[in-house]
Amino acid sequence: MSAQRPDDPQQWPRYGQPLPPQPPRSPHRGRTAVLALAAAAAVGVGAVGLGTMGFGLGAQHAQPAAGKAGWPAPLVQPVGNSKTAATQPNAAAMDTAVQGVIPGLVNVNSELGMQGAETAGTGIVLTSDGEILTNNHVVTGATDISVTDLGNGQTYPATVVGYDRSQDVAVLKLSGASGLQTAPIGNSDSATVGEQIAGVGNAGGTGQPSVAAGRVTALGQTITASDESSGSSEQLQGLIQIAANIQPGDSGGPLIDSSGQVIGMDTAASTNYRFRMQRGGAQSGGGQGFAIPINQALSIAHDIDSGNRSATVHIGATPFLGVSVSTSDGVGAVVQQVVSGGPAAQLGLAAGDVITAADGNRIDSATALTNSMDSYKPGDRVTFKWTDPQSGAQQGQVALGTGPVG
């Protein structure tokens, strides 16, 4: 079965009444999110000229952007039983529910300065002064973020308060926002298999709200998303599985029940990605999606908002090493590119070197290096060990810079 992350620029069927059209965006906007999700591990440590996010979630794309046929597609693997099925929900009732949630949503547009690209996603308004819940992969690699509120039509600059890459959750703060309508938050513990739902978002990055109606097909699901080019992977657990056509651009948008309450945050879809059931269940066709239960997402958002940094929760600016890396059979993180003048260049790292440790902690993969960077902040001095193909074992210390988000 194929799977896709919601962030592509294709046109998909709309459900309910769309808002007035927004000014047209770059024709590559949605598809660049594919790039953004194809190399997360690299960006976590300062990738250049590659993707922005490595694990397959709500905004991954299996199809390369126009003119970029060489971009690899992440592999998403769901774990656990996957029940498909059901009929479509009552259109009139769901339309009413959808119209009630739209004013509490935002479109999130990220500029990826190091890639010369843009991505589009969705966000959920948590507070009237502009605290926004979205997927981490929607803003990964961003050097500039602008957010358009669907309730008042205004666009605001945004900063990232913090993120948890392992859970694909990020919290944004809008500058100068007040009086925003918040989304109606429900209780994901009340979700049941078979109930009618709808995923609301910004499919295709057009700026107009879109809706994918369907039903809950399974609870407590786990998916592993891998970037075959960098070797980076992450696993999301406890997800709500749905039979609904979640599309690129819907990432970070709400999954609502028939009463219009937000019970989840859309994060992964199966339109173009290949899913492989690892235990139990049978392969199912396209149109399957996954959402992070809203209770789970809000718990992480609370930690971020409270400044509770942890092994997975990063607060504030992203540290920057200035390399793109791939995995080398458990040996370490293989340097592919080095940013001129960056911390890695100052260390003397070059393409082909293999990073094996950071402050004494073993680095055995691209993912390990990315995760290790989350425990630091810009300005921290870190001692790295690496192997130079010509000179052998090397060691050096350098101050990390400030890089793109996540």
mmCIF file with all atom_site columns, N, CA and C in Angstrom, residues 264-293:
data_model
loop_
_atom_site.group_PDB
_atom_site.id
_atom_site.type_symbol
_atom_site.label_atom_id
_atom_site.label_alt_id
_atom_site.label_comp_id
_atom_site.label_asym_id
_atom_site.label_entity_id
_atom_site.label_seq_id
_atom_site.pdbx_PDB_ins_code
_atom_site.Cartn_x
_atom_site.Cartn_y
_atom_site.Cartn_z
_atom_site.occupancy
_atom_site.B_iso_or_equiv
_atom_site.pdbx_formal_charge
_atom_site.auth_seq_id
_atom_site.auth_comp_id
_atom_site.auth_asym_id
_atom_site.auth_atom_id
_atom_site.pdbx_PDB_model_num
ATOM 1  N N  . GLY A 1 264 ? -7.655 15.105 17.124 1.00 0.00 ? 264 GLY A N  1
ATOM 2  C CA . GLY A 1 264 ? -6.328 14.703 16.692 1.00 0.00 ? 264 GLY A CA 1
ATOM 3  C C  . GLY A 1 264 ? -5.688 15.749 15.798 1.00 0.00 ? 264 GLY A C  1
ATOM 4  N N  . MET A 1 265 ? -4.412 15.555 15.491 1.00 0.00 ? 265 MET A N  1
ATOM 5  C CA . MET A 1 265 ? -3.685 16.420 14.559 1.00 0.00 ? 265 MET A CA 1
ATOM 6  C C  . MET A 1 265 ? -3.151 15.557 13.429 1.00 0.00 ? 265 MET A C  1
ATOM 7  N N  . ASP A 1 266 ? -3.607 15.835 12.206 1.00 0.00 ? 266 ASP A N  1
ATOM 8  C CA . ASP A 1 266 ? -3.223 15.039 11.040 1.00 0.00 ? 266 ASP A CA 1
ATOM 9  C C  . ASP A 1 266 ? -1.713 15.084 10.832 1.00 0.00 ? 266 ASP A C  1
ATOM 10 N N  . THR A 1 267 ? -1.128 13.902 10.612 1.00 0.00 ? 267 THR A N  1
ATOM 11 C CA . THR A 1 267 ? 0.324  13.887 10.452 1.00 0.00 ? 267 THR A CA 1
ATOM 12 C C  . THR A 1 267 ? 0.849  12.969 9.364  1.00 0.00 ? 267 THR A C  1
ATOM 13 N N  . ALA A 1 268 ? 0.115  11.952 8.960  1.00 0.00 ? 268 ALA A N  1
ATOM 14 C CA . ALA A 1 268 ? 0.628  11.058 7.911  1.00 0.00 ? 268 ALA A CA 1
ATOM 15 C C  . ALA A 1 268 ? -0.511 10.503 7.085  1.00 0.00 ? 268 ALA A C  1
ATOM 16 N N  . ALA A 1 269 ? -0.219 10.257 5.814  1.00 0.00 ? 269 ALA A N  1
ATOM 17 C CA . ALA A 1 269 ? -1.235 9.727  4.919  1.00 0.00 ? 269 ALA A CA 1
ATOM 18 C C  . ALA A 1 269 ? -0.643 8.671  4.017  1.00 0.00 ? 269 ALA A C  1
ATOM 19 N N  . SER A 1 270 ? -1.510 7.888  3.384  1.00 0.00 ? 270 SER A N  1
ATOM 20 C CA . SER A 1 270 ? -1.050 6.732  2.625  1.00 0.00 ? 270 SER A CA 1
ATOM 21 C C  . SER A 1 270 ? -1.434 6.794  1.155  1.00 0.00 ? 270 SER A C  1
ATOM 22 N N  . THR A 1 271 ? -1.375 7.964  0.582  1.00 0.00 ? 271 THR A N  1
ATOM 23 C CA . THR A 1 271 ? -1.758 8.085  -0.812 1.00 0.00 ? 271 THR A CA 1
ATOM 24 C C  . THR A 1 271 ? -0.648 7.641  -1.747 1.00 0.00 ? 271 THR A C  1
ATOM 25 N N  . ASN A 1 272 ? 0.571  8.064  -1.478 1.00 0.00 ? 272 ASN A N  1
ATOM 26 C CA . ASN A 1 272 ? 1.676  7.704  -2.363 1.00 0.00 ? 272 ASN A CA 1
ATOM 27 C C  . ASN A 1 272 ? 2.829  6.991  -1.666 1.00 0.00 ? 272 ASN A C  1
ATOM 28 N N  . TYR A 1 273 ? 2.776  6.864  -0.353 1.00 0.00 ? 273 TYR A N  1
ATOM 29 C CA . TYR A 1 273 ? 3.835  6.163  0.364  1.00 0.00 ? 273 TYR A CA 1
ATOM 30 C C  . TYR A 1 273 ? 3.530  4.682  0.450  1.00 0.00 ? 273 TYR A C  1
ATOM 31 N N  . ARG A 1 274 ? 4.560  3.888  0.533  1.00 0.00 ? 274 ARG A N  1
ATOM 32 C CA . ARG A 1 274 ? 4.383  2.452  0.682  1.00 0.00 ? 274 ARG A CA 1
ATOM 33 C C  . ARG A 1 274 ? 4.306  2.091  2.161  1.00 0.00 ? 274 ARG A C  1
ATOM 34 N N  . PHE A 1 275 ? 3.192  1.466  2.551  1.00 0.00 ? 275 PHE A N  1
ATOM 35 C CA . PHE A 1 275 ? 3.039  1.000  3.922  1.00 0.00 ? 275 PHE A CA 1
ATOM 36 C C  . PHE A 1 275 ? 3.267  -0.498 3.954  1.00 0.00 ? 275 PHE A C  1
ATOM 37 N N  . ARG A 1 276 ? 3.933  -0.974 5.000  1.00 0.00 ? 276 ARG A N  1
ATOM 38 C CA . ARG A 1 276 ? 4.100  -2.407 5.161  1.00 0.00 ? 276 ARG A CA 1
ATOM 39 C C  . ARG A 1 276 ? 3.677  -2.791 6.572  1.00 0.00 ? 276 ARG A C  1
ATOM 40 N N  . MET A 1 277 ? 2.694  -3.650 6.669  1.00 0.00 ? 277 MET A N  1
ATOM 41 C CA . MET A 1 277 ? 2.241  -4.096 7.968  1.00 0.00 ? 277 MET A CA 1
ATOM 42 C C  . MET A 1 277 ? 3.308  -5.027 8.549  1.00 0.00 ? 277 MET A C  1
ATOM 43 N N  . GLN A 1 278 ? 3.768  -4.720 9.747  1.00 0.00 ? 278 GLN A N  1
ATOM 44 C CA . GLN A 1 278 ? 4.848  -5.517 10.322 1.00 0.00 ? 278 GLN A CA 1
ATOM 45 C C  . GLN A 1 278 ? 4.341  -6.668 11.179 1.00 0.00 ? 278 GLN A C  1
ATOM 46 N N  . ARG A 1 279 ? 3.160  -6.500 11.704 1.00 0.00 ? 279 ARG A N  1
ATOM 47 C CA . ARG A 1 279 ? 2.589  -7.637 12.429 1.00 0.00 ? 279 ARG A CA 1
ATOM 48 C C  . ARG A 1 279 ? 1.081  -7.446 12.465 1.00 0.00 ? 279 ARG A C  1
ATOM 49 N N  . GLY A 1 280 ? 0.387  -8.496 12.131 1.00 0.00 ? 280 GLY A N  1
ATOM 50 C CA . GLY A 1 280 ? -1.062 -8.444 12.145 1.00 0.00 ? 280 GLY A CA 1
ATOM 51 C C  . GLY A 1 280 ? -1.607 -7.574 11.034 1.00 0.00 ? 280 GLY A C  1
ATOM 52 N N  . GLY A 1 281 ? -2.831 -7.783 10.688 1.00 0.00 ? 281 GLY A N  1
ATOM 53 C CA . GLY A 1 281 ? -3.470 -6.942 9.703  1.00 0.00 ? 281 GLY A CA 1
ATOM 54 C C  . GLY A 1 281 ? -3.023 -7.265 8.293  1.00 0.00 ? 281 GLY A C  1
ATOM 55 N N  . ALA A 1 282 ? -3.761 -6.760 7.337  1.00 0.00 ? 282 ALA A N  1
ATOM 56 C CA . ALA A 1 282 ? -3.436 -6.986 5.936  1.00 0.00 ? 282 ALA A CA 1
ATOM 57 C C  . ALA A 1 282 ? -3.224 -5.663 5.250  1.00 0.00 ? 282 ALA A C  1
ATOM 58 N N  . GLN A 1 283 ? -2.532 -5.705 4.122  1.00 0.00 ? 283 GLN A N  1
ATOM 59 C CA . GLN A 1 283 ? -2.321 -4.490 3.359  1.00 0.00 ? 283 GLN A CA 1
ATOM 60 C C  . GLN A 1 283 ? -3.672 -3.930 2.960  1.00 0.00 ? 283 GLN A C  1
ATOM 61 N N  . SER A 1 284 ? -3.787 -2.644 3.002  1.00 0.00 ? 284 SER A N  1
ATOM 62 C CA . SER A 1 284 ? -5.025 -2.009 2.577  1.00 0.00 ? 284 SER A CA 1
ATOM 63 C C  . SER A 1 284 ? -4.716 -0.991 1.501  1.00 0.00 ? 284 SER A C  1
ATOM 64 N N  . GLY A 1 285 ? -5.737 -0.520 0.842  1.00 0.00 ? 285 GLY A N  1
ATOM 65 C CA . GLY A 1 285 ? -5.533 0.400  -0.264 1.00 0.00 ? 285 GLY A CA 1
ATOM 66 C C  . GLY A 1 285 ? -5.216 1.799  0.194  1.00 0.00 ? 285 GLY A C  1
ATOM 67 N N  . GLY A 1 286 ? -5.200 2.734  -0.749 1.00 0.00 ? 286 GLY A N  1
ATOM 68 C CA . GLY A 1 286 ? -4.886 4.119  -0.436 1.00 0.00 ? 286 GLY A CA 1
ATOM 69 C C  . GLY A 1 286 ? -5.991 4.769  0.369  1.00 0.00 ? 286 GLY A C  1
ATOM 70 N N  . GLY A 1 287 ? -5.778 6.024  0.764  1.00 0.00 ? 287 GLY A N  1
ATOM 71 C CA . GLY A 1 287 ? -6.785 6.746  1.506  1.00 0.00 ? 287 GLY A CA 1
ATOM 72 C C  . GLY A 1 287 ? -6.745 6.489  2.990  1.00 0.00 ? 287 GLY A C  1
ATOM 73 N N  . GLN A 1 288 ? -5.670 5.892  3.479  1.00 0.00 ? 288 GLN A N  1
ATOM 74 C CA . GLN A 1 288 ? -5.509 5.707  4.923  1.00 0.00 ? 288 GLN A CA 1
ATOM 75 C C  . GLN A 1 288 ? -4.630 6.825  5.465  1.00 0.00 ? 288 GLN A C  1
ATOM 76 N N  . GLY A 1 289 ? -5.000 7.360  6.610  1.00 0.00 ? 289 GLY A N  1
ATOM 77 C CA . GLY A 1 289 ? -4.215 8.424  7.224  1.00 0.00 ? 289 GLY A CA 1
ATOM 78 C C  . GLY A 1 289 ? -4.010 8.166  8.695  1.00 0.00 ? 289 GLY A C  1
ATOM 79 N N  . PHE A 1 290 ? -3.144 8.987  9.306  1.00 0.00 ? 290 PHE A N  1
ATOM 80 C CA . PHE A 1 290 ? -2.856 8.861  10.731 1.00 0.00 ? 290 PHE A CA 1
ATOM 81 C C  . PHE A 1 290 ? -2.859 10.242 11.378 1.00 0.00 ? 290 PHE A C  1
ATOM 82 N N  . ALA A 1 291 ? -3.327 10.292 12.611 1.00 0.00 ? 291 ALA A N  1
ATOM 83 C CA . ALA A 1 291 ? -3.362 11.543 13.358 1.00 0.00 ? 291 ALA A CA 1
ATOM 84 C C  . ALA A 1 291 ? -2.840 11.316 14.765 1.00 0.00 ? 291 ALA A C  1
ATOM 85 N N  . ILE A 1 292 ? -2.129 12.310 15.279 1.00 0.00 ? 292 ILE A N  1
ATOM 86 C CA . ILE A 1 292 ? -1.665 12.278 16.665 1.00 0.00 ? 292 ILE A CA 1
ATOM 87 C C  . ILE A 1 292 ? -2.845 12.622 17.561 1.00 0.00 ? 292 ILE A C  1
ATOM 88 N N  . PRO A 1 293 ? -3.191 11.796 18.546 1.00 0.00 ? 293 PRO A N  1
ATOM 89 C CA . PRO A 1 293 ? -4.297 12.134 19.446 1.00 0.00 ? 293 PRO A CA 1
ATOM 90 C C  . PRO A 1 293 ? -4.071 13.515 20.064 1.00 0.00 ? 293 PRO A C  1
#
